[in-house]
mmCIF file of C-alpha atoms in Angstrom:
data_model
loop_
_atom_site.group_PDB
_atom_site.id
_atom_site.type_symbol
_atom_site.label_atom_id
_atom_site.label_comp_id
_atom_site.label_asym_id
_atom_site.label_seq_id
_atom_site.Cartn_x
_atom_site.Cartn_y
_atom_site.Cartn_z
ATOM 1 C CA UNK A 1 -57.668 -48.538 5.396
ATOM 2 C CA UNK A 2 -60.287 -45.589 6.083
ATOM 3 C CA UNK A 3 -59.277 -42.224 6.767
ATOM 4 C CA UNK A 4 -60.914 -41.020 10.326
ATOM 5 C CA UNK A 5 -60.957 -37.451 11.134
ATOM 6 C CA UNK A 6 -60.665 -36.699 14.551
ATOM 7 C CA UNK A 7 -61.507 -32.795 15.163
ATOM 8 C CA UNK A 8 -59.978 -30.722 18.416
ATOM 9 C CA UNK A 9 -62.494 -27.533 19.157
ATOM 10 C CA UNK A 10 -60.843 -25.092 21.514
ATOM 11 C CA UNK A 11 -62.985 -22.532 23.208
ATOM 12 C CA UNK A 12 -61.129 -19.738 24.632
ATOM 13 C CA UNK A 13 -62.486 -16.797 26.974
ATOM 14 C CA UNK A 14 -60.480 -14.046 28.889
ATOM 15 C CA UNK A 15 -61.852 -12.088 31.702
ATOM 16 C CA UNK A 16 -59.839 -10.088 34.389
ATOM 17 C CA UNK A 17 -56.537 -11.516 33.747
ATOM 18 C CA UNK A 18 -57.511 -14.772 33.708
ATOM 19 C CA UNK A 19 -57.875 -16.777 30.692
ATOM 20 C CA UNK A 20 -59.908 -20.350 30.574
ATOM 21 C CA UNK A 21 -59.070 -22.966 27.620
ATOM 22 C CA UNK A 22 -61.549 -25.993 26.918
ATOM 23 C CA UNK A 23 -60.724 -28.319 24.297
ATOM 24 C CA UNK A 24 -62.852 -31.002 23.412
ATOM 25 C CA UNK A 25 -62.180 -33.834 20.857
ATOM 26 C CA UNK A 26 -65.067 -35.261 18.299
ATOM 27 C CA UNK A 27 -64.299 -38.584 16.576
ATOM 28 C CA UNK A 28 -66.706 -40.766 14.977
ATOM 29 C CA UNK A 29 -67.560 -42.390 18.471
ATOM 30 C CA UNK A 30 -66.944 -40.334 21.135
ATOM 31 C CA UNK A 31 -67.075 -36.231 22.374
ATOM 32 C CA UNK A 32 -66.242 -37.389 25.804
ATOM 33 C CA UNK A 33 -62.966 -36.076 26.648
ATOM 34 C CA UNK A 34 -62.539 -32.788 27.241
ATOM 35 C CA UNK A 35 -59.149 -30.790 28.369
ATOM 36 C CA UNK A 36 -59.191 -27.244 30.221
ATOM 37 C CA UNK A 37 -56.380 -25.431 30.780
ATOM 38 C CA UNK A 38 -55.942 -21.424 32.883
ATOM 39 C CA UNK A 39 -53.605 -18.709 32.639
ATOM 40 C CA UNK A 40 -53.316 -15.904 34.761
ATOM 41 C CA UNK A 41 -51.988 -12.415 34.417
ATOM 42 C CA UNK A 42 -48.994 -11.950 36.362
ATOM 43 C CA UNK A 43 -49.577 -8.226 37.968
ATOM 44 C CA UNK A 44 -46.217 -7.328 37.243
ATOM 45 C CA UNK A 45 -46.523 -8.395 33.474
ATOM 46 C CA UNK A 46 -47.941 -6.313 30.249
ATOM 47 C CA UNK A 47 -51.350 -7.897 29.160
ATOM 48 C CA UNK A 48 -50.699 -9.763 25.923
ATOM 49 C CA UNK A 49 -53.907 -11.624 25.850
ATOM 50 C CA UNK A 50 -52.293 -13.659 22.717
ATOM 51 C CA UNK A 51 -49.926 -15.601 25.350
ATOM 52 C CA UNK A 52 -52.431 -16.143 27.957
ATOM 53 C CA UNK A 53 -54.673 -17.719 25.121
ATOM 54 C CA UNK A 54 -51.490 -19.748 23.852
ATOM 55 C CA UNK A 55 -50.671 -20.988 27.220
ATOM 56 C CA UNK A 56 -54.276 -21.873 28.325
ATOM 57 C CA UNK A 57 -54.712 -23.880 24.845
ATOM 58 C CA UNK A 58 -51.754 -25.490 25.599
ATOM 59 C CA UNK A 59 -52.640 -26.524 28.884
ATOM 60 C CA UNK A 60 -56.003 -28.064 27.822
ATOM 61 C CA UNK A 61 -54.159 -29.715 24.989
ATOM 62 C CA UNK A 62 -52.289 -31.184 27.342
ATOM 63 C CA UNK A 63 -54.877 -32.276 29.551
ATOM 64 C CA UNK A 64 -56.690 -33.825 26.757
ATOM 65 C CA UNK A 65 -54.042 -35.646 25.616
ATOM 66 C CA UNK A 66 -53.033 -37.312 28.949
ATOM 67 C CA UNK A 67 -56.760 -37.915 28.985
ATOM 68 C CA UNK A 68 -56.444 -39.686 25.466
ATOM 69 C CA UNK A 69 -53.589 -42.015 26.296
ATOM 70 C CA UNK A 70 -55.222 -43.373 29.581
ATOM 71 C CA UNK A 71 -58.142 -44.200 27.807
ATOM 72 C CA UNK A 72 -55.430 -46.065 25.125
ATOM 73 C CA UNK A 73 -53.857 -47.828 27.908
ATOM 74 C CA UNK A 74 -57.351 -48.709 29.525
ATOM 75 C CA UNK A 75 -58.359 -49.998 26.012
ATOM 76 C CA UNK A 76 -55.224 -51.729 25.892
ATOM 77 C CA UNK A 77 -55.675 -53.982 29.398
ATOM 78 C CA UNK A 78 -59.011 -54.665 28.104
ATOM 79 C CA UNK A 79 -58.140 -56.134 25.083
ATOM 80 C CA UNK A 80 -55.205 -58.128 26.518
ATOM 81 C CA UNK A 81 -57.863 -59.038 29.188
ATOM 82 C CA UNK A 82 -60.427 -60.096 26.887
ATOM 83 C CA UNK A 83 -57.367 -62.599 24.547
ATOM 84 C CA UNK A 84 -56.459 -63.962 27.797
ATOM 85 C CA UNK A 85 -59.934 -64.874 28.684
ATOM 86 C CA UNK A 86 -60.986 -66.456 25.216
ATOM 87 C CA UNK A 87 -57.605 -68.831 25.223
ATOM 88 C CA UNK A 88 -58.354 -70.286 28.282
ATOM 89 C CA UNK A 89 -56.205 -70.585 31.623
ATOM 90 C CA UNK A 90 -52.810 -71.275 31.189
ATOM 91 C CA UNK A 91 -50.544 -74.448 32.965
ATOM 92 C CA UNK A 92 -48.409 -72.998 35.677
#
């Protein structure tokens, strides 16, 4: 079995508080799905621009991977779809 290498680029920028994640996943066939995630400076908080980057990453992480398994599942119905269709209908 081949090795892939799937690759995760996050791109992080702070401005005013606010800090904006975008993570984007290569593979060998796709750079389609892309995650963003946002955290915002709490006024009452210290600035610690480490945890707004942390939380925004993990925000687009997690949008990207809820992004990853639909696109499973979808691949998934297709494939049962397409068995289904090459066996012919089934007595009932």
């Amino acid at each position: 079995m081949e090795t892939q290498r799937w690759t995760v680029t996050i791109d992080i920028d702070e401005q005013a508080g606010r800090t904006h994640a975008t993570a984007r996943l290569q593979t060998r066939d796709t750079d389609r799905l892309v995650g963003v995630g946002e955290a915002r400076l709490n006024p009452a908080d210290r600035d610690v621009p480490e945890i707004g980057a942390e939380l925004a990453a993990g925000r687009a992480l997690s949008a990207l991977a809820h992004q990853l398994n639909d696109v499973a599942w979808r691949d998934v119905e297709d494939a049962v779809r397409k068995l289904r269709a090459e066996s012919g209908p089934t007595a009932g």
